[in-house]
Short mmCIF file of C-alpha atoms in Angstrom, two decimals:
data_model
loop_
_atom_site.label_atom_id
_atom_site.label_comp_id
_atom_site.label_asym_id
_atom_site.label_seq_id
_atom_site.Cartn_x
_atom_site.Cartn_y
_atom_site.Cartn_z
CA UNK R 619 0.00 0.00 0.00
CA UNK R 620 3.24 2.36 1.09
CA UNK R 621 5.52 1.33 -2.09
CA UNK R 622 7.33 4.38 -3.30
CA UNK R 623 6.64 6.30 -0.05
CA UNK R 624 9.07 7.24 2.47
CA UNK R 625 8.27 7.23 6.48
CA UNK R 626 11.42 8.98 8.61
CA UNK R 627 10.17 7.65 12.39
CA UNK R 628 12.13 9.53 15.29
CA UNK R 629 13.13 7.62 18.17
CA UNK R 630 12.55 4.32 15.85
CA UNK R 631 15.89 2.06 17.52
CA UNK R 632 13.44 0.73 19.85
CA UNK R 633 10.02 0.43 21.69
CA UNK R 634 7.21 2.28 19.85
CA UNK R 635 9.15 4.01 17.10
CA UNK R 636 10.58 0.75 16.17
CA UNK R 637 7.30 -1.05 15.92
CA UNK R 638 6.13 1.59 13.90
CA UNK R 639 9.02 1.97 11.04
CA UNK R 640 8.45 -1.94 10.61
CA UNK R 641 4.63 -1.72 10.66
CA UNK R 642 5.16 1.03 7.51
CA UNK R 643 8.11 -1.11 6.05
CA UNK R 644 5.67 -4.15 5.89
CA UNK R 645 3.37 -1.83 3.73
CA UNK R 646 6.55 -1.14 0.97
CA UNK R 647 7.38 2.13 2.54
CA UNK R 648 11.45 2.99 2.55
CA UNK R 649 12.51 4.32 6.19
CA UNK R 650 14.54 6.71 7.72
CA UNK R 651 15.17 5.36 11.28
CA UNK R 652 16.73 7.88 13.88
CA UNK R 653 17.75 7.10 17.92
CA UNK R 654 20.39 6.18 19.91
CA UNK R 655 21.80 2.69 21.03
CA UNK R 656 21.88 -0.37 18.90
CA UNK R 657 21.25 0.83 15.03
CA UNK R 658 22.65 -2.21 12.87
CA UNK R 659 19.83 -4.37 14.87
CA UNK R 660 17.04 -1.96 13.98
CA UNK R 661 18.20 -1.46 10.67
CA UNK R 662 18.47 -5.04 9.96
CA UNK R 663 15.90 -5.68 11.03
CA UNK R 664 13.34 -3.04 8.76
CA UNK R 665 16.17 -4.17 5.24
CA UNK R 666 15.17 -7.67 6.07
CA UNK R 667 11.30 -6.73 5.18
CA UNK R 668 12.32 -5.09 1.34
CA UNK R 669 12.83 -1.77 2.01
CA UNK R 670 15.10 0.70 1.82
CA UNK R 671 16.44 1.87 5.06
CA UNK R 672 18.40 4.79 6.46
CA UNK R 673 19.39 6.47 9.59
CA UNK R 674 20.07 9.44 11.07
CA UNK R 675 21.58 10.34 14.53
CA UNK R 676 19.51 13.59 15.04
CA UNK R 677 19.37 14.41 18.72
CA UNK R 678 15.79 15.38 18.56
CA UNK R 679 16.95 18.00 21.28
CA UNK R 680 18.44 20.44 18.79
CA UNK R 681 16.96 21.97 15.94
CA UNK R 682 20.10 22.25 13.55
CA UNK R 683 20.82 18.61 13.07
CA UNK R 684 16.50 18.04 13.25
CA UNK R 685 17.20 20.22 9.99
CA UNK R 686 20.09 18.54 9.18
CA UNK R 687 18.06 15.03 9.63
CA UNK R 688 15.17 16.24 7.02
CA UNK R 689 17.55 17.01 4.21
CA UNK R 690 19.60 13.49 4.62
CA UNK R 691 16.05 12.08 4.26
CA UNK R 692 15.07 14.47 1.20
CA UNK R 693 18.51 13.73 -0.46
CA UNK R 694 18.46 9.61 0.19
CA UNK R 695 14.76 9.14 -0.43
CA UNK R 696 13.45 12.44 -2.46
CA UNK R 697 11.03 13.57 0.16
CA UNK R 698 9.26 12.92 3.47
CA UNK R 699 6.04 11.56 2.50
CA UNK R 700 5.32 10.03 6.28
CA UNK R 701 6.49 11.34 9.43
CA UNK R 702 6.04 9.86 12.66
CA UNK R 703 7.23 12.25 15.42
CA UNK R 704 7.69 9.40 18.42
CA UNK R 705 11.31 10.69 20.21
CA UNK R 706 10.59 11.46 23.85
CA UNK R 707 12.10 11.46 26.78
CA UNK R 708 10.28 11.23 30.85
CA UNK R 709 11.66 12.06 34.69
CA UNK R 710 9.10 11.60 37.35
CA UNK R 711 9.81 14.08 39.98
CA UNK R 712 6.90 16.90 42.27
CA UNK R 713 7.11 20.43 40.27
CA UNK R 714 8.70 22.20 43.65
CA UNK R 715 11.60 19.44 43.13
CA UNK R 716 11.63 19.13 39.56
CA UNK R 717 15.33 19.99 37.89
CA UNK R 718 14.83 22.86 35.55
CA UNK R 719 17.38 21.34 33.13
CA UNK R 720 15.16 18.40 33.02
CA UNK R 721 11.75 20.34 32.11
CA UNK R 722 13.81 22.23 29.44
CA UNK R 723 14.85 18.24 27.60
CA UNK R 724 11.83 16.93 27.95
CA UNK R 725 9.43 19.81 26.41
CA UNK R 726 12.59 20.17 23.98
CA UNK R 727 12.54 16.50 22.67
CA UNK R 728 8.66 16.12 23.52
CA UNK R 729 7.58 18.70 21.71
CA UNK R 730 9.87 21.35 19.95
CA UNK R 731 11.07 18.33 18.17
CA UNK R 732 7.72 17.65 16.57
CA UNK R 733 7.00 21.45 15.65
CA UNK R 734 10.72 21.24 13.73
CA UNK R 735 10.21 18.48 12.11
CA UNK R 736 6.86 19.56 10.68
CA UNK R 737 7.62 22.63 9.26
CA UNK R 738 10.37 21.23 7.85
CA UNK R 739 8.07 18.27 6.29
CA UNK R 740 5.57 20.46 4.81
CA UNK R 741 6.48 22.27 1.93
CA UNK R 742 7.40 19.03 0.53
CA UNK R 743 4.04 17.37 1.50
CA UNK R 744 1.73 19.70 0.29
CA UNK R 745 3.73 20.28 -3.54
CA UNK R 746 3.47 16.45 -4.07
CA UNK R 747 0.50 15.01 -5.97
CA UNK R 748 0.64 17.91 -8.59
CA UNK R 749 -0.37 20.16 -5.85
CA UNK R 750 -3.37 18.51 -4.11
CA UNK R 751 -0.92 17.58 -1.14
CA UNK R 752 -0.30 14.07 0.16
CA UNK R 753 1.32 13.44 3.31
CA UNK R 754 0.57 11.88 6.70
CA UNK R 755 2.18 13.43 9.90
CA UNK R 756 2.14 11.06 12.85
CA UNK R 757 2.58 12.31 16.42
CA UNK R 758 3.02 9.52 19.30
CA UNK R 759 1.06 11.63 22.41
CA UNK R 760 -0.01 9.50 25.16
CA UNK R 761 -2.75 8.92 27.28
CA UNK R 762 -0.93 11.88 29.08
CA UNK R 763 -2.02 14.06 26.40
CA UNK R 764 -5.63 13.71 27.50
CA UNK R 765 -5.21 13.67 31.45
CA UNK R 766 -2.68 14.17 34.28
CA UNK R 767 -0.90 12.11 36.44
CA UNK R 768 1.07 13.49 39.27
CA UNK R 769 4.66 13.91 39.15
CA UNK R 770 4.79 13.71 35.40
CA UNK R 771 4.00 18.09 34.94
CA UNK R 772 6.93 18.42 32.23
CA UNK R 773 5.74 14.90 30.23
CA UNK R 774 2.30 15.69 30.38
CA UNK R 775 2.49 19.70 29.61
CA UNK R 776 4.63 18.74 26.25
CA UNK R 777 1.91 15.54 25.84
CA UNK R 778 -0.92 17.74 25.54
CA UNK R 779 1.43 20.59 23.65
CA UNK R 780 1.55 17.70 21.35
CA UNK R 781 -1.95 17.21 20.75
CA UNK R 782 -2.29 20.97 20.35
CA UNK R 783 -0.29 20.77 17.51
CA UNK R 784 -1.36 17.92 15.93
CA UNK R 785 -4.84 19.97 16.03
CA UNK R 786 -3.64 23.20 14.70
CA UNK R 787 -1.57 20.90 11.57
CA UNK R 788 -4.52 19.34 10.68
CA UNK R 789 -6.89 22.14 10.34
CA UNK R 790 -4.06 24.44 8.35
CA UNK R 791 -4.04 21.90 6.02
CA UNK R 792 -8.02 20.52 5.62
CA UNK R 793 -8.01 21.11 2.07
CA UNK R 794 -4.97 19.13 1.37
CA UNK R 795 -4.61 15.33 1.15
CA UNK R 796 -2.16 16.36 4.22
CA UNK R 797 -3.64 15.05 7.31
CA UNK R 798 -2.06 15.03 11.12
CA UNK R 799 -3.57 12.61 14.02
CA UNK R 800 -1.94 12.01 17.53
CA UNK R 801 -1.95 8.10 19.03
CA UNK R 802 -2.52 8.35 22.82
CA UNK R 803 -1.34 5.20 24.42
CA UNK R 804 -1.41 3.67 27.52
CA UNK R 805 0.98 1.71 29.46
CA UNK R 806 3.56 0.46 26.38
CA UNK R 807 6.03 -1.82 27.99
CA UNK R 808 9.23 -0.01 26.75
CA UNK R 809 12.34 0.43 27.95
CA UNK R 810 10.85 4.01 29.54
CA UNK R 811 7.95 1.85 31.05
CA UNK R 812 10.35 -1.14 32.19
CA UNK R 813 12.32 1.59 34.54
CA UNK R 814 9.48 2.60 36.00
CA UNK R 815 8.71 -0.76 36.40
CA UNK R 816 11.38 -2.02 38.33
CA UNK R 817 11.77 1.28 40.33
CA UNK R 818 8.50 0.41 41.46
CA UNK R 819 9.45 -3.25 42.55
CA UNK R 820 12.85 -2.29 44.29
CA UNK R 821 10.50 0.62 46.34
CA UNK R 822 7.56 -1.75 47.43
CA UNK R 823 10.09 -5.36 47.37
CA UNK R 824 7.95 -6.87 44.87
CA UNK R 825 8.82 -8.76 41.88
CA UNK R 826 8.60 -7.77 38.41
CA UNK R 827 5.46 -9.21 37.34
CA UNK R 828 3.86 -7.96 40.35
CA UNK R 829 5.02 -4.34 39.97
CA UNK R 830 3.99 -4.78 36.21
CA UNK R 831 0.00 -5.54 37.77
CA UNK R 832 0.19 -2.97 40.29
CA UNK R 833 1.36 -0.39 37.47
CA UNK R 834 -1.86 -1.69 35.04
CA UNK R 835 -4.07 -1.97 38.32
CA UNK R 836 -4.26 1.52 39.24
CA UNK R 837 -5.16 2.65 35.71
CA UNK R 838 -5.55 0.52 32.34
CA UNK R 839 -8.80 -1.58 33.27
CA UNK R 840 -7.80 -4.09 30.64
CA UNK R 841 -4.80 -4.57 32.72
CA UNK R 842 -2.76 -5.11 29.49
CA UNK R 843 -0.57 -3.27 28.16
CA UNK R 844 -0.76 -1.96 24.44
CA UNK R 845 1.70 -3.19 22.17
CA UNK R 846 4.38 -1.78 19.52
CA UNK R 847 2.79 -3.34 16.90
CA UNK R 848 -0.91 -2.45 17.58
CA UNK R 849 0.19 1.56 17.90
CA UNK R 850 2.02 -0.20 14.62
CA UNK R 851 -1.66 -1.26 12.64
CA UNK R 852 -2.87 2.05 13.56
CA UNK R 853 -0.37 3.94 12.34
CA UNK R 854 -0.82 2.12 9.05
CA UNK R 855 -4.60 2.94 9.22
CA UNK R 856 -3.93 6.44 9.00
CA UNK R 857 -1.90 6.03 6.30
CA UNK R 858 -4.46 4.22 4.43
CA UNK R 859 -7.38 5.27 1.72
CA UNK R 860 -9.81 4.93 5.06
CA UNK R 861 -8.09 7.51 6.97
CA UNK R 862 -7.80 10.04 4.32
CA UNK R 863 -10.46 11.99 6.28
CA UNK R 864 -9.35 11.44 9.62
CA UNK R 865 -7.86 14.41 11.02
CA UNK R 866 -6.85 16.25 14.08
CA UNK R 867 -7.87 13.43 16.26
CA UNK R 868 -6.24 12.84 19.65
CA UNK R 869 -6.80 8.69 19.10
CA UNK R 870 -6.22 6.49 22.41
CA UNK R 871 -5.49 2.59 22.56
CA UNK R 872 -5.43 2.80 26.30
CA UNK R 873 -7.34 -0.30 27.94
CA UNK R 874 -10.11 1.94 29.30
CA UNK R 875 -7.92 4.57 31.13
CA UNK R 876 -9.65 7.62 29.57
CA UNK R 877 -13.11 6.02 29.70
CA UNK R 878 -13.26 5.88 33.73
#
């Protein structure tokens, strides 16, 4: 359905991103992958499905190499067709104790990196089809984007930033084939999640799987959680003919958390 497109995924070496790119790359679309830690795996891992596949260090923090990151992807691939903004970044911390440096990296990578990465995307996405626009912008929000949880002020200020923006996107371009949707998850067992995890089982003595119930018991009702490749399928959805009308929505695939 995606051959001859190109999806660039940020934060796509692992966790979300990663089941994302490969969700895409199943559908025929090339890749740019971006992150940090292990990159042959990743990489081999997207090749191995018939795709093209390239990557680029960006940190997400800094808008110069976010630029720098776009035009790697215009020159290897031609443009940015698809572009899943999914980089982020969490400290859990009360707002009177929370480090300032740590606000400024997490609203920085949370959400500046989104906004960059957009404009940047644009131009290119609304020229293509003989200038009726195709494109599909992707932003990974949260469940956090649609309510609060204590502790979290910086992650859940740039979370609902994020679906801000994915709002305002959509609506400047309604007349386009350019359309811009947020995916709000739940509790994604990534390696984010997993410290949280077991700092949760070395405060209470419990063992993993028990600190993994606890987590889902005090808010997912389905007490699952959501997986890579679902956030993957929906992704795909939005890319499809179906979701060609499907814009500015702040979607969640949260077990039930927002429906209490």
């Amino acid at each position: 359905m995606l051959k001859g497109k190109t999806a660039l995924v940020t934060g796509s070496t692992s966790g979300i991103g990663l089941g994302i790119a490969k969700a895409l790359a199943e559908q025929g679309a090339n890749i740019v992958l971006n992150g940090f830690g292990d990159v042959d795996g990743p990489r081999a891992a997207i090749a191995a499905l018939g795709v093209k596949v390239a990557y680029h260090g960006a940190d997400m923090s800094k808008p110069a190499e976010i630029a720098d990151m776009m035009k790697y992807a215009a020159a290897e691939f031609g443009q940015v067709d698809i572009l899943v903004n999914n980089a982020g970044i969490q400290h859990v911390a009360r707002i009177e104790d929370f480090p300032v440096e740590k606000w400024d990296a997490i609203i920085a990578i949370n959400l500046s990196s989104a906004f960059h990465a957009t404009r940047l995307a644009l131009p290119a996405m609304q020229a293509a089809d003989n200038g009726k626009g195709w494109g599909r912008i992707i932003n990974l929000a949260s469940v956090h984007g649609l309510v609060g949880s204590a502790e979290k002020s910086a992650y859940v200020a740039a979370k609902h930033g994020l679906v801000g923006l994915t709002k305002v996107t959509a609506l400047e371009n309604a007349t386009s084939g350019v359309t811009c949707n947020a995916i709000c998850p739940g509790w994604v067992l990534t390696p984010l999640v997993q410290k949280q995890v077991d700092a949760r089982a070395a405060e209470n003595g419990i063992g993993n799987e028990a600190a993994k119930q606890q987590l889902l018991g005090e808010k997912e009702p389905s007490m699952q959680f959501t997986t890579p490749e679902e956030l993957g399928a929906l992704a795909v959805f939005f890319c499809s003919p179906a979701g060609a009308n499907i814009r500015g929505v702040a979607w969640n695939m949260d077990g039930g958390w927002t429906a209490q």
